[in-house]
Structures are given as C-alpha cells and as structure tokens.
Amino acid sequence: MITLVRAAVCAALFLFQGVQFAAAQDVALTSRDGKIELSGTLLGFDGTFYRVETEYGELTIDGSGVDCAGPGCPNLENFVAELWLSGSATMGKILMPALIDAFAARNGYSATRQDEDENSFTFVLVDQKTNKTVARFMFRASNTDEGFADLLADEADIVMSLREMRPDERQRAREAGLGDMTGPNRSRVLALDAVVPVVSASNPVRGISPLMLARVFAGQITNWNVLGGPDAPIDMHLPDDSSGLAQAITDQVLRPAGLDLAETVTRHAFPADLAEAVAKDPFAIGITSYAEQRDMSVLTLTGTCGFALDVSRRAIKTEDYPLTAPMFLYFPARRLPQTAREFLSFTRSPTAQIVIRRAGFVDQTPEEIPIEDQGNRFTNAITVAGADVTLEELQRMTATLKPMARLSTSFRFEAGSIRLDAQSRSNVQQLARALEIGQYDARRLLFVGFSDGDGAGRANREIALRRAEAVRRAVIKAAVTANLDRVTLDVDAFGEAMPMACDDSAWGRQANRRVEVWVR
C-alpha cells in the first residue's frame, strides 16, 4: 500500500530529461522522515532526479529528499550520465563526434569511441584526473526518420535531424506524452547546411532556376538541351529517401512548385556514392548538401529577371541562398543529466562554432559584413528602381545603411506565413544571448525590413516595417537579462527596394521577404 502526502509529492516533482535505456527495474522511494513512500518502475535517473512509472502515472522525484531501495536503484557515488542520440548519419558520424572530442578536451576528459556495428557506437568520457567514467554518449546514426521513431518510442533523448519535424510526427509526439515539440527549447539549430544542385565538371551547364530544377526532378524536363546543354538525356541522382536531406529536398525544391518526384531517380545511401556517380557522368545531375559537394560543380540558381544566387558559407548563414538546410537537435521536455546539459551548452560556444566550420558545415557565429562587400545587392536595387521604388527611396536607403555593417544574422519567414522559419527562430535566441552578455553595448542595431515586389510599393514597405518591428519585439522578449539601456534597437524598412532574387517564383519571393540586422 502506497502512502502519499499530496503536497509533499507535488513539491518533489520536477521536469526530468535524460532517459537511461537500460532494463527498467522496480524501486521504492521513501522520504527521509519515513512519512512518504512511493514505489514503481524506475525509468531513468540523471544524477539528481528519479523518473518513476507508478500507478499514478509517470512521476519525477528529487533524489535529495528520498532514499531508494530495490534492484533498480542507481549507484549515487559513481553515477555515469548516459545520453542516447539517434537520427542523421551525417550529424552522428561526422559533426557530433568532432564536437564531443572538443568538449572532452576542454573539460579534461578523454573520449574513447566504442563501435558496435556500422550505425551504432558509444563515446565514453573519462575524467583524466580521477580516471572515473563520467558519461556515455550512445549513438544510433542512420537517418532522420529512425531518429524520430526512436524518440516517439522513448528510445532516444535527442534526435539528430536534417529537416524540421513534420506535422504528423508532432501529433504523434503529443499522443505519446512528449508535449508540443514546436515549443520553446524543444529544438535547436546545431549547424547550417544547404541543398545544392550539382553536375559533373565536364557539363557545360552552369546555372538553373529553382523551377527548372523542380521540373527536372519531376521528370518534366528530360534533355539537357532544354537547359542550354547538349542533346542528351538527363540522369537524376538523390540521397536515399529515408534521409532527412532527401526529405528536405522534397520540401524545398519540389513542394513549392507543386510537383512530385519522378520514379526514374537513382538513390544513393551515402553522399560519397552520389558524388562519385555525378562526377563521372557528364549527363548526370544531383542534389546534395553544401558540405558534400566534393569534386562536382555546383549550379548557380538563376531567374528570368537576371538575378543569380551562388551558394557560399556567408550566403547560407544569411539565408540569402534560398535552399538552406539547418541541422536540428530535437528533445522532449525532460531534464538531461548535467554532463549532457554542459555538452549542449558547449555546442553554442565560439569554440564549438570553429569545430563546426572545420567539419565542413556552416557555423552560426555572427559576422559583420561591410557595405562594400554587399555584392550585387545595391546593383539589384538600382535595377528594380521605378514607380514603386523611387530615386529618393534608394538615396534614403543608401544614406541609412552606408555608415553601418550588415550582420549575417537575418530573419526570414515560412512560406505563406508570418511565422519565422526554423533558422530565424534560432537566430532570435542567438541575438538575444549576444545582447545579454553585452556584445553590442554602446552600439546601434537597426532591424531593416524588406519585401517581395508583389503589390503596391507603399503597402509592401508597411508590411516590411511591421515584420521588422515583430522581430525586434521577439528579440527583446528573448533577451530576458539584457540591459537594453546600453544598446539602441531601431527599426526601418525599404520594402521591395533591394531584392535578392526574382519575384517570378515562390523561392524568389520568399528570399526577398526578410528582416536584416545592421549595426553601427
């Protein structure tokens, strides 16, 4: 018979994260005064909190106030933090090991990798001073779909994903008791990448519009002569359809055009295989990630208006290149072990950003871009000048921005929505943290709104201004501990005055709708 004092138990309940996926065993937790006893099946322990399945449901108990008895009780003196990570092989096999090695070196740990099979391995962290094991990071590195399946089955603490969680997955997460996975602190952008069309270096085609790219992979364009190339059939190559990258390609390339993927596409389980197939075939085209472009030629994204967008590290960071692919970490609302929390905090540090960049991915360190390094942006502004974008407005924009530098931190919106996209939501938190540590004290930040060219110029400028104000409010709300008296946060908007891409496609219009941050 279990005796419970309601108030005492409620006081003991805290959020918990950090499931240890060993065999569940029975425990009995008794308060130090002996008045409260709670028994059930131990689901996890993070070094401080017990997570127990009881007849009252899943409860979380502060270990400092109870004694544990039973076969499932952990060793409190030699507790080893355990963390299960599942999902993208690209993240699990390349990026995360590099970050773990750097984290271990910074904290005086040794990190030893223990391989179990092709996709499963464990990093064991040992304190070099005491020779005690402090943590085990256990990986299942296969694909994004498997990662979310493991999370929903309560067999993973963190999902490594190359795409955003989809609506059906979010719904299943709610049904599984994981809460709202779109909520704050439920996901994090770890690094940045992009989706890029690639061809053999011997292929004469050097550019393609996003719409033509979609039509190629939908099977509507089958010969290179339509794209200005030779009279030869097009061979298509994509990553395996269970990978997050392949799903991001579908979401970003085909879905905006309302097209479905052709059945004649050749799939590849590994990026290296795709690269090899495309590189040796002059009539092949593939879509891969920026980090995996290898010896292939990346096609420039073009448009009918003459604007062109080349992929680069900076263009990905600013989202000026429209086919960006953030790399996500997802986790349920449970408390992680301390070592795991410290590792996640480390992934945001300047040291971690260097590691991310060295691993071939795009980091999130804000950069200040001088106005003379703005490429063709001001040329584009002159090109579209007319009735809606007057000479006076261009002069005002130039006078406003000339003394300033553009931050690589930009904000864009989901298609057909006023909601910031995933990378931009991460940028809100990043900029807020910078304000909290005083990085921009005694400086002026200007949130500048831009729009696409659909509609009247005056209305577009007003919409862009409201978006800039909304981003400013979001950053201020997130910067809880910042002293905003030490920094000036202003807003302005220039509507359609500085387009990044052509307005003749959904991709171009989405690239043009943005809020930039300029600093002085």
XYZ file of C-alpha atoms in Angstrom:
520
model
C 0.000 0.000 0.000
C 1.413 3.319 -1.033
C 1.033 6.267 1.289
C 1.236 9.694 -0.336
C 1.139 13.158 1.089
C -0.138 15.145 -1.875
C 1.552 18.444 -1.095
C 4.895 16.812 -0.346
C 4.857 14.778 -3.538
C 3.897 17.779 -5.655
C 6.766 19.719 -4.137
C 9.129 16.929 -5.142
C 8.128 16.850 -8.792
C 10.369 18.472 -11.334
C 10.864 18.201 -15.070
C 13.307 15.444 -15.933
C 15.215 14.562 -19.027
C 17.971 12.053 -19.695
C 16.437 8.630 -20.079
C 18.742 5.717 -19.342
C 17.547 2.994 -21.659
C 18.619 0.034 -19.518
C 16.104 -2.592 -18.458
C 13.508 -0.947 -16.223
C 13.507 -2.245 -12.635
C 11.416 -1.794 -9.506
C 12.303 0.785 -6.880
C 10.787 2.103 -3.668
C 11.420 5.753 -2.774
C 10.923 6.794 0.845
C 11.127 10.310 2.228
C 13.836 10.886 4.836
C 11.242 11.219 7.616
C 9.610 7.945 6.566
C 6.182 9.525 6.045
C 6.057 9.191 2.254
C 6.623 6.008 0.290
C 6.348 5.682 -3.463
C 7.049 2.534 -5.475
C 7.136 1.801 -9.157
C 9.373 1.103 -12.122
C 12.491 3.246 -12.492
C 12.522 4.815 -15.960
C 15.607 6.971 -15.511
C 17.938 8.834 -13.197
C 20.032 11.872 -14.131
C 22.184 12.069 -11.016
C 19.653 14.240 -9.173
C 16.124 13.220 -10.150
C 14.390 9.853 -10.350
C 11.796 9.269 -13.074
C 9.383 6.538 -11.980
C 6.362 4.902 -13.596
C 3.775 4.479 -10.847
C 0.095 3.614 -10.617
C -0.485 7.384 -10.646
C 1.402 7.822 -13.901
C 4.954 8.934 -14.620
C 6.377 10.983 -11.728
C 9.674 12.754 -11.217
C 11.181 12.888 -7.714
C 14.017 14.999 -6.338
C 16.577 12.433 -5.154
C 17.923 14.693 -2.410
C 14.788 14.150 -0.335
C 14.327 10.386 -0.602
C 16.073 7.075 -0.001
C 15.962 4.446 -2.732
C 15.560 0.707 -2.191
C 15.167 -2.092 -4.724
C 17.062 -3.698 -7.624
C 16.682 -0.644 -9.861
C 18.377 1.845 -7.537
C 21.377 3.539 -9.188
C 24.815 3.956 -7.671
C 24.766 7.520 -6.386
C 28.517 7.742 -5.747
C 29.639 6.532 -9.164
C 26.801 7.851 -11.319
C 27.543 7.836 -15.049
C 25.466 10.150 -17.227
C 24.009 8.357 -20.241
C 22.611 10.017 -23.324
C 21.045 8.338 -26.354
C 21.226 10.194 -29.684
C 19.514 8.898 -32.807
C 18.999 10.127 -36.349
C 21.035 11.597 -39.181
C 24.197 9.686 -40.077
C 25.775 12.905 -41.360
C 25.414 14.512 -37.967
C 26.057 11.366 -35.941
C 29.145 10.170 -37.754
C 30.821 13.463 -38.651
C 29.682 16.512 -36.716
C 28.757 15.185 -33.276
C 31.992 13.172 -32.770
C 34.024 16.280 -33.577
C 32.045 18.283 -31.019
C 32.336 15.559 -28.368
C 36.123 15.410 -28.831
C 36.368 19.192 -28.414
C 34.059 19.172 -25.378
C 36.102 16.402 -23.756
C 39.398 18.211 -24.357
C 38.054 21.432 -22.831
C 36.864 19.651 -19.675
C 39.850 17.404 -19.048
C 38.113 14.228 -20.226
C 39.342 11.542 -22.548
C 36.839 10.466 -25.206
C 37.026 6.883 -26.423
C 34.849 5.570 -29.218
C 33.471 2.026 -28.986
C 31.915 0.707 -32.208
C 29.105 -1.843 -32.012
C 28.072 -2.043 -35.671
C 28.035 0.185 -38.736
C 25.492 2.622 -37.299
C 25.808 2.163 -33.532
C 28.668 3.381 -31.364
C 29.352 4.887 -27.953
C 31.640 7.663 -26.779
C 32.898 7.057 -23.249
C 34.093 10.162 -21.390
C 36.578 9.563 -18.587
C 37.857 12.201 -16.151
C 41.633 12.154 -16.650
C 42.301 13.265 -13.064
C 40.197 10.644 -11.271
C 40.097 8.011 -14.035
C 36.338 7.731 -13.455
C 33.808 7.405 -16.263
C 31.568 10.486 -16.238
C 29.371 9.955 -19.289
C 28.406 7.648 -22.127
C 27.036 9.191 -25.322
C 25.367 6.387 -27.270
C 24.599 6.865 -30.969
C 22.287 5.271 -33.472
C 23.365 7.076 -36.658
C 21.106 6.003 -39.507
C 18.584 8.548 -40.782
C 16.190 11.227 -39.612
C 13.092 9.014 -39.830
C 14.671 6.461 -37.492
C 15.622 9.243 -35.085
C 12.059 10.481 -34.706
C 10.789 6.892 -34.433
C 13.223 6.268 -31.563
C 12.132 9.474 -29.833
C 8.455 8.525 -30.068
C 9.264 5.065 -28.724
C 11.117 6.619 -25.762
C 14.373 5.108 -27.024
C 16.259 8.353 -27.630
C 16.983 11.510 -25.682
C 17.959 13.602 -28.695
C 17.072 13.393 -32.379
C 19.653 14.484 -34.945
C 17.642 15.770 -37.907
C 18.368 17.319 -41.294
C 14.821 18.643 -41.543
C 12.099 20.104 -39.365
C 9.764 17.782 -37.531
C 6.688 17.190 -39.662
C 3.067 17.776 -38.548
C 2.225 14.072 -38.296
C 5.333 13.479 -36.163
C 4.408 16.385 -33.899
C 0.920 14.951 -33.482
C 2.275 11.504 -32.599
C 4.652 13.148 -30.119
C 1.695 14.753 -28.336
C -0.129 11.434 -28.278
C 2.988 9.790 -26.801
C 3.030 12.305 -23.962
C 6.030 14.279 -25.228
C 4.146 17.575 -25.360
C 4.373 20.252 -28.025
C 7.623 19.713 -29.936
C 7.262 23.152 -31.551
C 7.514 24.863 -28.177
C 10.494 26.838 -26.848
C 13.631 24.849 -26.037
C 12.319 21.720 -27.763
C 14.639 22.036 -30.760
C 17.909 23.700 -31.584
C 19.730 24.513 -34.791
C 23.158 22.981 -34.300
C 24.762 23.978 -37.597
C 23.807 25.105 -41.084
C 23.942 23.474 -44.488
C 22.204 23.938 -47.825
C 20.648 21.948 -50.648
C 22.671 22.398 -53.846
C 22.213 21.137 -57.433
C 25.420 19.566 -58.762
C 26.730 18.331 -62.103
C 29.960 16.905 -63.456
C 32.779 19.390 -64.037
C 32.605 18.409 -67.726
C 28.967 19.500 -68.019
C 28.730 22.920 -69.744
C 25.558 23.970 -67.874
C 26.418 26.325 -65.014
C 23.052 27.669 -63.873
C 19.450 26.584 -63.360
C 16.335 28.229 -61.961
C 14.631 26.621 -58.942
C 11.514 25.969 -61.057
C 13.504 24.259 -63.821
C 15.332 22.212 -61.177
C 11.985 21.042 -59.805
C 10.735 20.195 -63.287
C 13.872 18.148 -63.971
C 13.405 16.009 -60.866
C 9.677 15.721 -61.554
C 10.517 14.193 -64.938
C 9.036 17.073 -66.956
C 12.426 18.065 -68.412
C 14.391 15.068 -69.644
C 17.002 16.517 -72.035
C 19.934 18.816 -71.336
C 19.220 20.923 -74.455
C 16.237 22.469 -72.633
C 18.721 23.831 -70.079
C 21.217 25.077 -72.666
C 23.314 21.928 -72.617
C 23.969 19.104 -75.104
C 21.301 16.991 -76.766
C 21.475 14.197 -74.182
C 19.126 12.618 -71.635
C 19.334 13.774 -68.027
C 20.239 11.207 -65.359
C 18.981 12.181 -61.890
C 20.587 11.323 -58.548
C 19.358 11.926 -54.995
C 20.131 10.720 -51.451
C 18.227 7.758 -50.038
C 14.579 8.700 -49.477
C 14.741 7.911 -45.738
C 17.402 10.552 -45.148
C 16.497 13.948 -43.784
C 18.398 15.595 -46.636
C 16.254 13.838 -49.269
C 13.125 14.920 -47.412
C 14.430 18.488 -47.182
C 14.986 18.396 -50.951
C 11.370 17.364 -51.477
C 10.168 20.101 -49.116
C 12.291 22.874 -50.587
C 12.565 22.040 -54.286
C 9.503 20.059 -55.379
C 6.770 21.066 -52.955
C 6.893 24.848 -53.703
C 6.403 24.008 -57.391
C 3.515 21.644 -56.653
C 5.371 18.735 -58.281
C 6.064 15.114 -57.361
C 9.360 13.321 -57.705
C 9.893 11.182 -60.818
C 10.265 7.431 -60.334
C 13.386 7.316 -62.510
C 15.631 8.975 -59.906
C 18.652 6.942 -58.764
C 19.013 6.885 -54.974
C 22.250 6.668 -53.001
C 22.671 5.558 -49.397
C 25.860 7.583 -48.912
C 26.790 11.108 -50.099
C 30.124 9.839 -51.402
C 28.329 7.412 -53.719
C 26.153 10.199 -55.116
C 29.188 12.408 -55.633
C 31.077 9.672 -57.463
C 28.124 8.870 -59.740
C 27.564 12.508 -60.728
C 31.240 13.424 -61.062
C 31.969 10.698 -63.618
C 28.799 11.174 -65.710
C 28.664 14.362 -67.836
C 24.913 13.911 -68.318
C 24.047 13.475 -64.633
C 22.522 15.959 -62.213
C 22.228 15.503 -58.480
C 21.071 17.368 -55.430
C 23.189 17.072 -52.317
C 24.313 19.163 -49.375
C 26.772 22.045 -49.496
C 29.092 20.123 -47.183
C 29.133 17.156 -49.592
C 29.727 18.942 -52.918
C 33.183 17.305 -53.260
C 34.554 17.339 -56.852
C 31.269 18.315 -58.517
C 30.260 21.676 -59.969
C 27.506 23.483 -58.062
C 24.931 25.149 -60.299
C 24.068 28.802 -59.755
C 20.397 29.486 -59.039
C 19.098 31.832 -61.734
C 15.853 33.607 -62.632
C 14.170 35.266 -65.573
C 14.910 38.741 -64.201
C 18.652 38.158 -64.489
C 19.456 37.876 -60.776
C 21.693 34.960 -59.769
C 22.417 33.339 -56.407
C 25.609 31.412 -55.741
C 25.941 29.221 -52.678
C 28.614 30.178 -50.173
C 29.186 29.912 -46.452
C 28.105 33.512 -45.939
C 25.056 33.209 -48.212
C 23.899 30.174 -46.219
C 24.414 31.943 -42.917
C 22.403 34.986 -44.043
C 19.842 32.792 -45.852
C 20.438 34.858 -48.987
C 20.787 31.463 -50.656
C 17.172 30.235 -50.563
C 17.667 26.456 -50.212
C 19.181 26.420 -46.735
C 19.060 23.233 -44.646
C 19.537 23.748 -40.894
C 20.760 20.775 -38.861
C 18.489 20.246 -35.843
C 18.613 18.670 -32.440
C 15.176 17.762 -31.022
C 14.442 16.697 -27.444
C 11.347 16.162 -25.269
C 10.611 18.275 -22.196
C 12.632 16.200 -19.793
C 15.738 17.089 -17.859
C 19.096 15.909 -19.195
C 21.962 14.745 -16.959
C 24.329 17.542 -16.017
C 27.165 16.422 -18.299
C 24.758 16.263 -21.226
C 23.449 19.753 -20.428
C 27.011 21.027 -20.291
C 27.700 19.467 -23.679
C 24.650 21.122 -25.247
C 25.708 24.454 -23.771
C 29.164 23.903 -25.252
C 27.698 23.449 -28.754
C 26.704 27.134 -28.720
C 30.179 28.343 -27.719
C 32.701 30.083 -30.008
C 34.957 27.016 -29.742
C 32.160 24.777 -30.987
C 31.479 27.109 -33.920
C 35.099 26.694 -35.006
C 34.725 22.901 -34.781
C 31.535 23.048 -36.869
C 33.286 25.070 -39.544
C 36.306 22.763 -39.627
C 33.988 19.784 -40.039
C 32.777 21.305 -43.310
C 29.478 22.765 -42.142
C 28.371 26.366 -41.700
C 28.662 27.810 -38.206
C 26.332 30.374 -36.644
C 28.880 32.912 -35.437
C 27.539 36.387 -36.372
C 29.695 38.245 -38.861
C 29.681 41.931 -39.689
C 29.639 42.418 -43.457
C 30.902 45.847 -44.624
C 28.754 47.627 -47.162
C 31.497 47.322 -49.794
C 31.178 43.530 -49.519
C 27.472 43.500 -50.336
C 27.995 42.016 -53.796
C 25.238 42.745 -56.303
C 22.663 43.774 -53.743
C 22.807 47.501 -54.445
C 23.024 46.776 -58.170
C 19.783 44.830 -57.826
C 18.255 47.816 -56.055
C 19.093 50.111 -58.965
C 17.744 47.549 -61.435
C 14.260 47.493 -59.881
C 14.012 51.264 -59.373
C 10.870 52.778 -60.824
C 7.434 53.967 -59.808
C 7.315 51.832 -56.642
C 10.991 52.299 -55.731
C 11.870 55.917 -56.308
C 15.298 57.502 -56.553
C 14.583 59.297 -53.279
C 13.894 55.990 -51.528
C 17.131 54.475 -52.876
C 19.034 57.537 -51.691
C 17.425 57.253 -48.257
C 18.342 53.563 -48.059
C 21.928 54.235 -49.110
C 22.319 57.102 -46.657
C 20.880 54.984 -43.825
C 22.955 51.863 -44.434
C 26.241 53.282 -45.707
C 27.686 54.068 -42.234
C 26.710 50.597 -40.970
C 27.641 46.943 -41.464
C 25.205 44.144 -42.079
C 25.104 41.286 -39.551
C 24.988 37.792 -41.014
C 22.069 37.214 -38.628
C 18.939 37.561 -40.769
C 15.295 36.655 -40.295
C 13.003 35.056 -42.836
C 9.505 33.651 -42.711
C 7.862 30.351 -43.516
C 6.128 30.225 -46.886
C 2.674 31.800 -46.687
C 3.127 32.613 -43.004
C 4.154 35.386 -40.634
C 5.958 32.764 -38.512
C 9.734 32.918 -38.574
C 11.398 29.904 -40.180
C 13.497 27.491 -38.122
C 16.852 29.125 -38.727
C 15.409 32.540 -37.892
C 13.862 31.303 -34.653
C 17.315 30.094 -33.685
C 18.723 33.481 -34.698
C 16.332 35.196 -32.277
C 17.828 33.229 -29.397
C 21.356 33.785 -30.640
C 20.961 37.555 -30.935
C 19.187 37.686 -27.565
C 22.114 35.908 -25.885
C 24.539 38.345 -27.508
C 22.555 41.241 -26.051
C 22.512 39.579 -22.623
C 26.314 39.316 -22.482
C 26.704 42.922 -23.636
C 28.210 42.122 -27.033
C 26.501 45.141 -28.621
C 26.648 47.566 -25.705
C 27.048 51.202 -26.804
C 26.142 50.242 -30.369
C 23.080 50.694 -32.552
C 21.241 47.736 -34.089
C 18.821 48.508 -36.899
C 16.208 45.907 -37.860
C 15.535 46.533 -41.554
C 12.506 45.036 -43.290
C 12.391 44.097 -46.966
C 9.562 42.635 -49.033
C 8.899 40.961 -52.352
C 7.639 43.008 -55.279
C 4.041 41.804 -55.353
C 1.576 44.596 -54.712
C 1.931 48.332 -54.241
C 5.274 49.709 -53.096
C 3.860 51.700 -50.155
C 1.917 48.703 -48.833
C 4.977 46.469 -49.175
C 7.077 48.897 -47.158
C 4.442 48.981 -44.387
C 4.344 45.167 -44.265
C 8.133 45.026 -44.139
C 8.183 47.575 -41.312
C 5.684 45.531 -39.273
C 7.844 42.442 -39.755
C 10.930 44.334 -38.594
C 9.049 45.514 -35.508
C 7.865 41.947 -34.812
C 11.426 40.609 -34.980
C 12.654 43.389 -32.699
C 9.945 42.509 -30.146
C 10.815 38.805 -30.336
C 14.498 39.507 -29.675
C 13.706 41.837 -26.758
C 11.361 39.246 -25.249
C 14.038 36.550 -25.521
C 16.786 38.760 -24.056
C 15.463 38.385 -20.520
C 18.577 39.508 -18.625
C 19.863 42.082 -21.130
C 20.302 45.702 -20.089
C 18.659 47.296 -23.107
C 19.534 50.787 -21.890
C 23.062 50.078 -23.118
C 22.110 49.399 -26.724
C 19.926 51.152 -29.281
C 17.429 48.929 -31.118
C 15.721 50.699 -34.018
C 13.579 49.613 -36.977
C 13.252 50.769 -40.562
C 12.011 49.307 -43.832
C 12.670 49.727 -47.533
C 10.076 47.320 -48.910
C 10.987 45.897 -52.297
C 13.970 48.201 -52.777
C 16.721 45.534 -52.506
C 15.597 42.191 -53.980
C 17.781 39.124 -53.583
C 16.048 37.043 -56.250
C 13.429 37.238 -58.967
C 9.806 37.622 -57.874
C 8.611 35.190 -60.565
C 8.764 32.181 -58.239
C 7.811 31.241 -54.685
C 11.505 30.723 -53.908
C 12.420 34.219 -55.063
C 9.601 35.919 -53.209
C 10.458 34.055 -50.026
C 14.129 35.079 -50.332
C 13.084 38.709 -50.755
C 10.813 38.760 -47.677
C 13.304 39.234 -44.862
C 14.443 41.317 -41.926
C 18.138 42.153 -41.859
C 20.126 43.467 -38.918
C 22.565 46.305 -39.473
C 24.977 47.511 -36.810
C 26.986 50.639 -36.116
